[in-house]
Short mmCIF file of C-alpha atoms in Angstrom, two decimals:
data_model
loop_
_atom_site.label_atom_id
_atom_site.label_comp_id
_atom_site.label_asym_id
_atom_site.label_seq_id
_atom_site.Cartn_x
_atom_site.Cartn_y
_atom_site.Cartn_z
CA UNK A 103 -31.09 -14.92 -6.93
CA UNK A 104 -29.53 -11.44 -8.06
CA UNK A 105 -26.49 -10.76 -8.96
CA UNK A 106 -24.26 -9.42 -5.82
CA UNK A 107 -23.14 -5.56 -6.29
CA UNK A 108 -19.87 -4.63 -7.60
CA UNK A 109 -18.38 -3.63 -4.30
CA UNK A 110 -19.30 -6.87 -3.25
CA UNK A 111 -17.10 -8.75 -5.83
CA UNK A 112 -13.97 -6.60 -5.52
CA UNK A 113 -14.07 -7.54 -1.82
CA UNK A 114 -15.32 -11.01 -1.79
CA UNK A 115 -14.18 -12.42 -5.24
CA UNK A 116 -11.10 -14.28 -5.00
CA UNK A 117 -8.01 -13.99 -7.64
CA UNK A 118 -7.91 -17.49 -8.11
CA UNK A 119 -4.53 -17.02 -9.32
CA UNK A 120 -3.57 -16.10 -5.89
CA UNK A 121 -2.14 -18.26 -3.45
CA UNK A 122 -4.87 -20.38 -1.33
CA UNK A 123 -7.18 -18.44 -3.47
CA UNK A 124 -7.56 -15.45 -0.92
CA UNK A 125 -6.23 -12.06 -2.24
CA UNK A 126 -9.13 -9.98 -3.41
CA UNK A 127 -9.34 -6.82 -6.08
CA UNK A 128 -9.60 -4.68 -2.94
CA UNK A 129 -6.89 -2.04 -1.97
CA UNK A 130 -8.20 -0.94 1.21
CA UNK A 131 -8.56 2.63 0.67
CA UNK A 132 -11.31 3.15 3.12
CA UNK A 133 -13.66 4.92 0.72
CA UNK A 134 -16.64 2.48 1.89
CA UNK A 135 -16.07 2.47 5.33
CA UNK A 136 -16.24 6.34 5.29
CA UNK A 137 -19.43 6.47 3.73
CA UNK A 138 -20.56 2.93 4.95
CA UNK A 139 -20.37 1.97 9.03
CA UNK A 140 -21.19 -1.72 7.42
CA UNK A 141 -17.78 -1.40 5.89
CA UNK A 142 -14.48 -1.72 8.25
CA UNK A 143 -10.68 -1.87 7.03
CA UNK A 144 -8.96 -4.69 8.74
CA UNK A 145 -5.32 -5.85 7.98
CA UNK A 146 -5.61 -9.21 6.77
CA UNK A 147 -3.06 -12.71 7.25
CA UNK A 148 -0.61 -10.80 4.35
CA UNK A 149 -0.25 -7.42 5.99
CA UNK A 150 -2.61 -5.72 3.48
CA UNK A 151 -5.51 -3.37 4.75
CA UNK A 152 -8.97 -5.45 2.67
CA UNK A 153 -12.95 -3.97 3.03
CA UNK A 154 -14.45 -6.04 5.54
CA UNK A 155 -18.69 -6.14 5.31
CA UNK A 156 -19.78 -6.23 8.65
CA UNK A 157 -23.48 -5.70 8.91
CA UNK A 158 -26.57 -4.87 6.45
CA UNK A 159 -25.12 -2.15 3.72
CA UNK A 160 -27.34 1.13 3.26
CA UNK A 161 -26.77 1.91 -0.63
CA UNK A 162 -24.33 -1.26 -2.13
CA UNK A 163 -24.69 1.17 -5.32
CA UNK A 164 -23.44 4.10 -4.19
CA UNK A 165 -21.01 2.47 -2.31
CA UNK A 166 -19.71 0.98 -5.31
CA UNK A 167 -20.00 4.21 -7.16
CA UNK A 168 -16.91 5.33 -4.82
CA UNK A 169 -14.35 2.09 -4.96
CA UNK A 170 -11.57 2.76 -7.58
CA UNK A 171 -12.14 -0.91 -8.69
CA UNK A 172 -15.71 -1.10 -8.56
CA UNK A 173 -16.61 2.00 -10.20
CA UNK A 174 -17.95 2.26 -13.87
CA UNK A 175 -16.44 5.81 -14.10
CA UNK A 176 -12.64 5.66 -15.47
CA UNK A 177 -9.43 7.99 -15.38
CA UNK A 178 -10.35 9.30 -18.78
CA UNK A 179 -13.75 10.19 -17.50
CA UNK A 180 -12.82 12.24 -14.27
CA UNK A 181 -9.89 14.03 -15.96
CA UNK A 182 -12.32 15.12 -18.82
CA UNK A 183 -14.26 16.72 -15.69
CA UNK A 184 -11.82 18.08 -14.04
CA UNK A 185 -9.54 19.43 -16.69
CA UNK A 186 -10.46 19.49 -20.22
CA UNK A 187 -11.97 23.36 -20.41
CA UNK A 188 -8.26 24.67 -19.56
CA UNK A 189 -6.45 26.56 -22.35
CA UNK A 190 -3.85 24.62 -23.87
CA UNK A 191 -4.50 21.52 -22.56
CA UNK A 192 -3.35 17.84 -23.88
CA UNK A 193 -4.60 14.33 -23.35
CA UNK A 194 -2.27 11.40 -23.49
CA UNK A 195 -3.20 7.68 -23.09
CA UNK A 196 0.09 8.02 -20.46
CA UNK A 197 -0.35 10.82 -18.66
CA UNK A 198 -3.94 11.42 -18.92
CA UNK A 199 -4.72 15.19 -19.28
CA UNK A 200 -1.89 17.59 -18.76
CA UNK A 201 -0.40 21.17 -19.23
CA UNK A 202 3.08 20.83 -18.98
CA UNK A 203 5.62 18.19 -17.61
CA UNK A 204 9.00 19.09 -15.99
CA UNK A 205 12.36 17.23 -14.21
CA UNK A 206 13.38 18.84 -11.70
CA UNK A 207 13.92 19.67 -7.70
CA UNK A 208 13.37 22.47 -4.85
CA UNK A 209 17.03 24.46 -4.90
CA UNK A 210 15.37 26.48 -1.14
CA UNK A 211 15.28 25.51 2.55
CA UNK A 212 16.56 22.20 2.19
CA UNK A 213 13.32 20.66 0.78
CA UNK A 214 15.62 18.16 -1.50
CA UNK A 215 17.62 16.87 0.91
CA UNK A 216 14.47 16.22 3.22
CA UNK A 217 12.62 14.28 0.85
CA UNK A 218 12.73 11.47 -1.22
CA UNK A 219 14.22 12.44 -4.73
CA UNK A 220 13.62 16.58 -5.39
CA UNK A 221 11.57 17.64 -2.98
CA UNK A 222 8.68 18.93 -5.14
CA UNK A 223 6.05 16.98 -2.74
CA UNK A 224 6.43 18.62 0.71
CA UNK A 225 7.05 22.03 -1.36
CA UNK A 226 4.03 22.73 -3.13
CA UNK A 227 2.18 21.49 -0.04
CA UNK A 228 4.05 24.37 2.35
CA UNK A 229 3.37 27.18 -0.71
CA UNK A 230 -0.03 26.42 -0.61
CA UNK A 231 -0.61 26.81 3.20
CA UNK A 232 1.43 29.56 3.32
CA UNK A 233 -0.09 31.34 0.04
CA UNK A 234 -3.52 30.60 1.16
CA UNK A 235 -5.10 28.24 -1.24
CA UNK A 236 -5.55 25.15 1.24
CA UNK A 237 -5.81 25.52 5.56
CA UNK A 238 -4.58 21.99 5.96
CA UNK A 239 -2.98 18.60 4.54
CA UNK A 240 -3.64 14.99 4.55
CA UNK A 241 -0.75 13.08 3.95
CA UNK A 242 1.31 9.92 5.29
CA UNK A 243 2.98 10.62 8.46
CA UNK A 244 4.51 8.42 11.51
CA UNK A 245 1.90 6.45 12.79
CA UNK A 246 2.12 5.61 16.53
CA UNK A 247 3.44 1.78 16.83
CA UNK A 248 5.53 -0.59 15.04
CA UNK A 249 2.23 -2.14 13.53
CA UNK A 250 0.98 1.32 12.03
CA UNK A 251 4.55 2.54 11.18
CA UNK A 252 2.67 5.35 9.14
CA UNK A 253 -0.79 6.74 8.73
CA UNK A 254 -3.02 9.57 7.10
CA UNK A 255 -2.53 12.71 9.41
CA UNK A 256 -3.99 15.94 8.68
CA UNK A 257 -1.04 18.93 8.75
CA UNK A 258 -1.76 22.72 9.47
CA UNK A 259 1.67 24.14 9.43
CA UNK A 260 4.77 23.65 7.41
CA UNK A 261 6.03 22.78 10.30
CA UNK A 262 3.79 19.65 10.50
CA UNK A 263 4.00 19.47 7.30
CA UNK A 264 7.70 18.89 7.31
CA UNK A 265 7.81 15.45 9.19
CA UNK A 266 5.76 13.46 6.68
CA UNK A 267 8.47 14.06 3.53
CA UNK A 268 9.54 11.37 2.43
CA UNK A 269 7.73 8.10 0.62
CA UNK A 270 6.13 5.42 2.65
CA UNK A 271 5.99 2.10 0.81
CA UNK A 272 3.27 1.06 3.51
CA UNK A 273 0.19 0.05 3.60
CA UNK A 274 -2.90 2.74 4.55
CA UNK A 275 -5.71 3.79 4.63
CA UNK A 276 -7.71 7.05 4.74
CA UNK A 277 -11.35 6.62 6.38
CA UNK A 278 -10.31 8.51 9.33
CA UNK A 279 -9.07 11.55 7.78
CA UNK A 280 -12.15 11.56 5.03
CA UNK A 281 -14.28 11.58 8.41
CA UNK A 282 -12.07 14.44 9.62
CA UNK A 283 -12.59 16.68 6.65
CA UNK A 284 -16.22 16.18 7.03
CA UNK A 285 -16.44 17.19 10.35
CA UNK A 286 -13.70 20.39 9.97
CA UNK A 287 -14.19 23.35 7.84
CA UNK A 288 -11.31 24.48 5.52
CA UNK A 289 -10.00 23.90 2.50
CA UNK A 290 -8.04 20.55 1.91
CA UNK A 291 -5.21 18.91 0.08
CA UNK A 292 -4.80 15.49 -0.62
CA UNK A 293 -1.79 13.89 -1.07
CA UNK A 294 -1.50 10.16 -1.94
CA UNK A 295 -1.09 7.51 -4.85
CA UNK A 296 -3.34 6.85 -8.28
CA UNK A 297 -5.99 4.87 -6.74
CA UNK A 298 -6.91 7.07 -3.87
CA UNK A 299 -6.83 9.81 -5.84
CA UNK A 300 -9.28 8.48 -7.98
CA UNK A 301 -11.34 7.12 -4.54
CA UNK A 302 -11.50 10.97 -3.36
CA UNK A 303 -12.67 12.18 -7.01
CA UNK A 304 -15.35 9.54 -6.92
CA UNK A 305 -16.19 10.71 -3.43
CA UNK A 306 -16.28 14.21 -4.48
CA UNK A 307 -18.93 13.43 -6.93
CA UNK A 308 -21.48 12.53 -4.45
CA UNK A 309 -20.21 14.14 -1.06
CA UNK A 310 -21.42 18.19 -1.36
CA UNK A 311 -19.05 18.46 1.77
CA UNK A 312 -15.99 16.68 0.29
CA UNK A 313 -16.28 18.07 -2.66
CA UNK A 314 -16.68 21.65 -1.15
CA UNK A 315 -13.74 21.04 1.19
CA UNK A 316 -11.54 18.85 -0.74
CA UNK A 317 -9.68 21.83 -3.08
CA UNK A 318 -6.61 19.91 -4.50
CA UNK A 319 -5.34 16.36 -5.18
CA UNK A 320 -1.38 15.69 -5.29
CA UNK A 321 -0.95 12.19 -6.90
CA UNK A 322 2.26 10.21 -6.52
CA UNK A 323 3.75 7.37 -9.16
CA UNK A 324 3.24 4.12 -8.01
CA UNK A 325 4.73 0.95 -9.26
CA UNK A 326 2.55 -0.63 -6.72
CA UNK A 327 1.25 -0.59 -3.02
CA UNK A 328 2.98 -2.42 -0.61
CA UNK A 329 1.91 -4.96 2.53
CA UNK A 330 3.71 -4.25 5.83
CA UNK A 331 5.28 -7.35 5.08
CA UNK A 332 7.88 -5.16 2.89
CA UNK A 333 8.85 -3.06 5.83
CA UNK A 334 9.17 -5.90 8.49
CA UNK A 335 11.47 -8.25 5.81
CA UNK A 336 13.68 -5.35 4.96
CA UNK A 337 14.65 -4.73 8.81
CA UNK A 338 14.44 -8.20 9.15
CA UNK A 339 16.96 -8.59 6.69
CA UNK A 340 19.22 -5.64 7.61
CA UNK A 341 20.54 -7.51 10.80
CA UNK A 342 17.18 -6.34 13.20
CA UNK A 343 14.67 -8.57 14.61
CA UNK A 344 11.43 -8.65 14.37
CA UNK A 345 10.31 -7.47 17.24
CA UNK A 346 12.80 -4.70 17.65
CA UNK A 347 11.47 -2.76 14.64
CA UNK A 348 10.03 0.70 15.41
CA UNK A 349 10.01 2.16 11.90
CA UNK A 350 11.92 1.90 8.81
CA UNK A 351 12.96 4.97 6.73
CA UNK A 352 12.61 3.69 3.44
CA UNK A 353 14.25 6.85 1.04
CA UNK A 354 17.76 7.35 3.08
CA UNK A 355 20.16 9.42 0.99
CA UNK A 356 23.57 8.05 0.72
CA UNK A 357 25.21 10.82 -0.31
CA UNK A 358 27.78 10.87 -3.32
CA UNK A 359 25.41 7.59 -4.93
CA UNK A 360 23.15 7.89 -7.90
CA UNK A 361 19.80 8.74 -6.69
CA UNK A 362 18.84 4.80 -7.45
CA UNK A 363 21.63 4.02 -4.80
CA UNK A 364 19.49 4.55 -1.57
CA UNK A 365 19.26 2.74 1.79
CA UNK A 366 17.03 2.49 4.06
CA UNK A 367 17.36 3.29 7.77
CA UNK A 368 15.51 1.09 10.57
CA UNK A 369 15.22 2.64 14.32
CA UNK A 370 14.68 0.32 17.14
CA UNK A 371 12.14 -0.13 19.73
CA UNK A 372 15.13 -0.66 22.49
CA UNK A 373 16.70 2.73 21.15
CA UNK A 374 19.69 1.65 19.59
CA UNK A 375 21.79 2.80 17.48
CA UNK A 376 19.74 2.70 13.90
CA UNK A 377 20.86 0.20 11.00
CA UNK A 378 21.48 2.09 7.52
CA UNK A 379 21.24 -0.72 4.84
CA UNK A 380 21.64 0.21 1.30
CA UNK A 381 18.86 -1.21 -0.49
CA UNK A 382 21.17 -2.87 -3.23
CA UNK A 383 22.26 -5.64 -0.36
CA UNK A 384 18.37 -6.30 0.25
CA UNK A 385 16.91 -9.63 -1.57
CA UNK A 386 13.35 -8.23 -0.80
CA UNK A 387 13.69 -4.76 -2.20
CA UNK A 388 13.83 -5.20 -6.31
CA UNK A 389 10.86 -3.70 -7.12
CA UNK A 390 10.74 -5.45 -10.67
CA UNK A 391 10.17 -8.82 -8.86
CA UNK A 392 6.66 -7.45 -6.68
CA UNK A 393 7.40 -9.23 -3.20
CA UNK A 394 4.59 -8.65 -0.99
CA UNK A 395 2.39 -6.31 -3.35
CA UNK A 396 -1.40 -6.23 -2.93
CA UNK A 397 -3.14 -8.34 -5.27
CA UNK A 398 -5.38 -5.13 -6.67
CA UNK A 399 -2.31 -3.47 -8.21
CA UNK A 400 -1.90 -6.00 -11.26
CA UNK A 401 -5.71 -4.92 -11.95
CA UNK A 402 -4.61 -1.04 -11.94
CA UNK A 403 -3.92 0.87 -15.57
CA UNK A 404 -2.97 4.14 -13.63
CA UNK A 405 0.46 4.97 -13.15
CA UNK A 406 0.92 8.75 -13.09
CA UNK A 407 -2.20 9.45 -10.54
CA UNK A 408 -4.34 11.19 -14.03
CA UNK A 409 -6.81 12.33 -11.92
CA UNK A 410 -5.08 14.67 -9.30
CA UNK A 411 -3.92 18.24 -10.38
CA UNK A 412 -0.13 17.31 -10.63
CA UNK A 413 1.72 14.44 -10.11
CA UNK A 414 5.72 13.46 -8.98
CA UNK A 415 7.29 11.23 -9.28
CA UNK A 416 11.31 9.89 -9.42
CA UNK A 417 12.76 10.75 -12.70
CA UNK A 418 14.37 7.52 -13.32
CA UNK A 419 15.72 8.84 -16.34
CA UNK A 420 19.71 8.17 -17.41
CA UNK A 421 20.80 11.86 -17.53
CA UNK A 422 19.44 12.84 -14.20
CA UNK A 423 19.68 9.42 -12.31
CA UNK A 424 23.34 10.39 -11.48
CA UNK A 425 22.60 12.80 -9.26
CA UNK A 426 22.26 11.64 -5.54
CA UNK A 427 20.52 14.50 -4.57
CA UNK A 428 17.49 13.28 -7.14
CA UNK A 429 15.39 14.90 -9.27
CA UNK A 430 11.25 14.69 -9.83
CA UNK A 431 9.42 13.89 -12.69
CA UNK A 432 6.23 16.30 -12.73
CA UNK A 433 2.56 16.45 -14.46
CA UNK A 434 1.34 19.47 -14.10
CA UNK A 435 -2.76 19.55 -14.86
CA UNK A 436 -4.37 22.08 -13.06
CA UNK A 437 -3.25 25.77 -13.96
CA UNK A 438 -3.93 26.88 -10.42
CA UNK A 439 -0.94 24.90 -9.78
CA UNK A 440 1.25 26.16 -12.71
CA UNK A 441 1.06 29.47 -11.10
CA UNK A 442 2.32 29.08 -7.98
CA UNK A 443 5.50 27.04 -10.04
CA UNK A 444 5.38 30.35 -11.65
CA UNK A 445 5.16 32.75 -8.57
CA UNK A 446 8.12 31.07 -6.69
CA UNK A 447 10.26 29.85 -9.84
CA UNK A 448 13.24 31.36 -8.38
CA UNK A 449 12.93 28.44 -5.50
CA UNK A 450 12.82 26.18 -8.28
CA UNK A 451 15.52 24.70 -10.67
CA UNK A 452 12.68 23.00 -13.70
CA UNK A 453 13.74 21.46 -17.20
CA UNK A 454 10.79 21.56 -19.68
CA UNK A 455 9.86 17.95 -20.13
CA UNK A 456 8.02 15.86 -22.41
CA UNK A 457 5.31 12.99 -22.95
CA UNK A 458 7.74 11.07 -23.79
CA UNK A 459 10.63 11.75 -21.28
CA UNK A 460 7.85 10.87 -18.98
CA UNK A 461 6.95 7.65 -20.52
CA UNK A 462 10.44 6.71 -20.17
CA UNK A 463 10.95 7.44 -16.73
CA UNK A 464 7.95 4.86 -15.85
CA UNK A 465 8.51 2.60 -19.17
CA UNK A 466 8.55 -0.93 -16.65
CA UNK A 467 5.78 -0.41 -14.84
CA UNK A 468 3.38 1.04 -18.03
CA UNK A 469 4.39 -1.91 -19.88
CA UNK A 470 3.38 -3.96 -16.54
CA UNK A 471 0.14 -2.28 -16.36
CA UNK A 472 -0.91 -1.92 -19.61
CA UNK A 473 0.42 -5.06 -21.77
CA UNK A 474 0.54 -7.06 -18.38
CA UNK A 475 -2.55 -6.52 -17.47
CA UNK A 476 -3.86 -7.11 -21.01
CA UNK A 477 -2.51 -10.51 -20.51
CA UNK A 478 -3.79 -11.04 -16.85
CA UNK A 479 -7.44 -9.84 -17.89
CA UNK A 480 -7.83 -12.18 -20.88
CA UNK A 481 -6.55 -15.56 -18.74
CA UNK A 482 -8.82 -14.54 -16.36
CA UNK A 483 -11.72 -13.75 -19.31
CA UNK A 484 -10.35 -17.47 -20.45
CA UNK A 485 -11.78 -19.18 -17.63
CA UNK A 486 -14.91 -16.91 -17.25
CA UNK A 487 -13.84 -15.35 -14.18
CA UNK A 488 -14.78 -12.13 -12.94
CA UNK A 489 -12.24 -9.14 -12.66
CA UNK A 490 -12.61 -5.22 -12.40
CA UNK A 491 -13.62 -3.64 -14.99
CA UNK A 492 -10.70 -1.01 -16.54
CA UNK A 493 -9.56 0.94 -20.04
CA UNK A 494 -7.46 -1.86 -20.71
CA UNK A 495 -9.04 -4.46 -23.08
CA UNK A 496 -7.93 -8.45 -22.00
CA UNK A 497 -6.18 -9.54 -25.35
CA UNK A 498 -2.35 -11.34 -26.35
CA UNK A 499 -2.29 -9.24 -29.08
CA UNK A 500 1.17 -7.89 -29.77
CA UNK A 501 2.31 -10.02 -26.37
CA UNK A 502 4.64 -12.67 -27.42
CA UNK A 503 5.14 -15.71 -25.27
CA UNK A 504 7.97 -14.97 -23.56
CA UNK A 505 5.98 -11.61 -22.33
CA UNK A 506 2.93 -13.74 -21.32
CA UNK A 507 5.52 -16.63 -19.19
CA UNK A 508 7.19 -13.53 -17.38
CA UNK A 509 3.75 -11.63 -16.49
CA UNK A 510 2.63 -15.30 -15.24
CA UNK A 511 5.88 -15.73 -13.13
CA UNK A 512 5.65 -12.47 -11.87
CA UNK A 513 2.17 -13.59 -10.35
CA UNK A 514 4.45 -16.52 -8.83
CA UNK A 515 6.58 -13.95 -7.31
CA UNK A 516 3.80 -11.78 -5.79
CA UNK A 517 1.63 -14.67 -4.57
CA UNK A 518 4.54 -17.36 -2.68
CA UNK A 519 6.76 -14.36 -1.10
CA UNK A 520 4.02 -14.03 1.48
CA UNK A 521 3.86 -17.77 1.69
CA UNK A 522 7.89 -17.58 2.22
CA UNK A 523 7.82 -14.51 4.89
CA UNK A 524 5.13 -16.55 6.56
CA UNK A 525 7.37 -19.58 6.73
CA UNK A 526 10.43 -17.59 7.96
CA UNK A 527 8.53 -16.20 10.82
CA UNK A 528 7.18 -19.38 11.54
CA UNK A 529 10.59 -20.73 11.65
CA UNK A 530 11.95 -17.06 13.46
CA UNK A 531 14.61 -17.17 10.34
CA UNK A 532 14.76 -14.76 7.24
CA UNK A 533 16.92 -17.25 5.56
CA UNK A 534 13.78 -19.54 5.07
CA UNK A 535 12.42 -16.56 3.08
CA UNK A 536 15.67 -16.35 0.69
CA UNK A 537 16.06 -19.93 0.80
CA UNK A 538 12.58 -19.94 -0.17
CA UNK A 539 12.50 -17.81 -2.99
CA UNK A 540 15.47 -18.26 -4.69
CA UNK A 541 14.66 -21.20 -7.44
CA UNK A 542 11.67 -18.96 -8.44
CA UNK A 543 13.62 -16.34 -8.71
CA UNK A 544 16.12 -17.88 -10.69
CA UNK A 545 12.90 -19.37 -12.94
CA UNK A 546 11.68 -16.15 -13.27
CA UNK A 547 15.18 -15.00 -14.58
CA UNK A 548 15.90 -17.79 -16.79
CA UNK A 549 12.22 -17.08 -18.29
CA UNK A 550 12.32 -13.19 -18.64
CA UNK A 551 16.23 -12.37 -19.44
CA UNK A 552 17.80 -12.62 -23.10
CA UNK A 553 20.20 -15.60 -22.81
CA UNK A 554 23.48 -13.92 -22.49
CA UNK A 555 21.99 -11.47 -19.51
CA UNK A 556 21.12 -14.47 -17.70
CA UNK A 557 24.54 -16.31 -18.22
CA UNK A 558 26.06 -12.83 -16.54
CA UNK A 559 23.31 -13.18 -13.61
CA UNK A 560 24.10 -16.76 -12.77
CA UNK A 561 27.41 -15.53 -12.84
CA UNK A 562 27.21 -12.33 -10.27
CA UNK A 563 24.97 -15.05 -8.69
CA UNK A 564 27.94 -16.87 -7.65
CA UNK A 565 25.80 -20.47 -8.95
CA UNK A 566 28.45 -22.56 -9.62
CA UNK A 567 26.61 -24.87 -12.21
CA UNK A 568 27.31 -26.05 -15.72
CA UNK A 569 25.01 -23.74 -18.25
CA UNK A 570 22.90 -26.02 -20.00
CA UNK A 571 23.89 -26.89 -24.02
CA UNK A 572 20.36 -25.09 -24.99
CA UNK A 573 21.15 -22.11 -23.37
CA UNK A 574 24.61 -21.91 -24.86
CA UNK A 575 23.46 -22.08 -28.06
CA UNK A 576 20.50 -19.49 -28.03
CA UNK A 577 23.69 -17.42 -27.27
CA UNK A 578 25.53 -18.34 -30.02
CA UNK A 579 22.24 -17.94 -32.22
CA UNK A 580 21.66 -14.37 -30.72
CA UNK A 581 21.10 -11.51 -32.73
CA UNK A 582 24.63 -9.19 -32.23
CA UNK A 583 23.80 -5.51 -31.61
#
């Protein structure tokens, strides 16, 4: 019996560390369906877009050749193609191949205040309709129901342009507009996060048409895709029900707040009057703890999209954090790009950067997807299980065992908060869901946070409990600073 093809495992294989054994390596780009008919994208039981095979596949090779977690080819290797011969160049094992890095935002036409933290994104995109280089854009933009509150659209005008700003932490997926660009001459730009960036490269490297009409790739930071159950428990929680959510805003400004200190804004199917919740009063929206992220992001080492030709993200960086307006963090790698930053500088306000300011404004989720997933590749290499094959080696080296119990408890996290938002609805009550989550929460805390930190979160927790003897005295036994 031969061994099924690689596309075939990162859709069928099982995490068995996943709840009920279920979530797959697949992110539900779309890259097979496009090429594929046997392939469709179906949201799943979680609210995560999977690969569904439905049917005799032509070429389970080339198919495979074009999934970001089935293909052989890595970051490294498509950067190397794509930008290597440029003068001046550097390679990092962060930020891939680059030219020059930057923090900063769009000062003209209100670009900043329209988008999520600078307004670099939407920017470059309008300057390269309107100097020429690309006829169109395919990017995120409101979708046309409450259960596709945002999809891949394809802009002409900066007027189009201008109503998808803004991040979407939603799920997608971009078969639809790949079969657009093949059947509509132009020159493209992609927009969208590490993996499908790398999806499109791969597809470039078989698809004459793609890769003819395909010109430039923006790539966004991501700390991880989301399921839809993010947006539907963060209205949920904000005081709207279920089935009065229309579409959630998820970067509102609050103006005179650090650029950390955001809300979100939900509009209603009825028409109301929209709820602004800052995200600090959310239980659902701490990124660190992973609720409802798809299962293929703890198996992805790319968090600065290497492979597009520049890349923004928030600078999350103590010096510009303060300002509510926000700033971007930017990886310039194409020199087509640096100059049109060049050509329009004076619309720009740009402080050189570094590989290492850069680091730093990602540090969490690099050590999460580099060390983590060092960890999370050798227990699954431990029990001779199959997993995606990526630049990161599976080894404990350097990980001490406090490290290895909070990556493990983070899987926790992930898996059960879809089991808990499944209960709530079940029981039409978000307080199942906190109710739900909050011992492994706690857990997770008491595992992951130096003993005095925790004492102060039980504290701010309100938990009015007696703080066990051991924990006092790893306290008293802690190392002053």
């Amino acid at each position: 019996m031969s061994e099924p093809a690689t596309i075939e495992r990162v859709i069928q294989s099982p995490d068995k560390d996943a709840v009920g054994g279920s979530a797959t390596y697949c992110v539900g780009c779309g890259s097979c369906a496009y090429l594929d008919p046997a392939f469709r994208i179906v949201k799943n039981m979680d609210g995560c877009y999977q690969a569904d095979i439905r049917g005799d596949v032509a070429d389970e090779k080339v198919v495979s050749d074009v999934c970001p977690f089935a293909s052989s080819v890595n970051e490294d290797e498509i950067g190397a193609e794509l930008f290597s011969r440029q003068a001046s160049i550097n390679h990092d094992q962060y930020l891939g191949y680059w030219l020059n890095a930057y923090v900063g935002y769009v000062s003209a036409d209100g670009w900043r205040s329209r988008g999520s933290s600078g307004g670099m994104v939407s920017w470059l995109a309008s300057k390269m309709l309107e100097d020429g280089l690309v006829d169109a854009v395919v990017h995120v933009k409101d979708g046309p129901d409450p259960e596709h509150m945002y999809t891949y659209q394809v802009s002409h005008s900066v007027d189009e342009l201008k109503t998808g700003a803004k991040s979407k932490y939603y799920p997608i997926e971009m078969s639809g507009a790949l079969a657009y660009i093949r059947e509509h001459d132009g020159h493209y730009l992609f927009i969208g996060i590490p993996c499908f960036v790398k999806a499109v490269r791969l597809l470039c490297r078989q698809d004459a048409v793609l890769n003819e009409r395909i010109k430039y790739c923006i790539g966004l930071v991501c700390g991880h895709l989301k399921s839809d159950f993010f947006a539907k428990s963060e209205a949920w929680e904000s005081g709207v029900p279920l089935e009065d959510i229309a579409r959630v805003d998820f970067r509102h400004k609050t103006p005179g707040s650090p650029a950390s200190d955001y809300a979100i804004e939900v509009r209603r199917v009825d028409g109301g009057e929209p709820v602004i919740k800052r995200t600090a009063e959310l239980s659902t929206t701490n990124w660190g703890l992973g609720y409802f992220k798809y299962n293929a992001c703890d198996y992805c080492d790319d968090v600065l999209a290497e492979t597009a030709d520049v890349t923004f993200g928030d600078a999350w960086i103590p010096k510009y954090v303060s300002d509510g307006e926000g700033c971007n963090v930017i990886v310039v790698r194409n020199q087509d790009v640096q100059d049109l930053f060049d050509r329009h500088q004076n619309e720009l306000v740009l402080h050189n950067s570094d590989s290492a300011e850069v680091y730093q404004s990602q540090a969490g989720g690099f050590r999460h997807r580099r060390q983590g997933l060092a960890y999370r590749l050798h227990a699954h290499e431990k029990r001779r299980e199959w997993t995606p094959t990526k630049r990161v080696k599976p080894s404990l080296e350097g990980i001490s065992e406090k490290r290895q119990k909070t990556y493990a408890m983070r899987t926790v996290l992930k898996n059960e908060s879809f089991v808990a938002f499944r209960k709530a609805v079940e029981n039409d009550n978000f307080a199942f869901f906190e109710a739900y989550m909050r011992s492994l929460v706690g857990k997770y805390r008491r595992i992951s946070m130096p003993p005095k930190r925790y004492v102060v979160y039980l504290v701010k927790q309100g938990l009015k409990r007696i703080v066990p003897k051991s924990l006092l005295k790893g306290i008293k036994n802690a190392p002053r600073h």
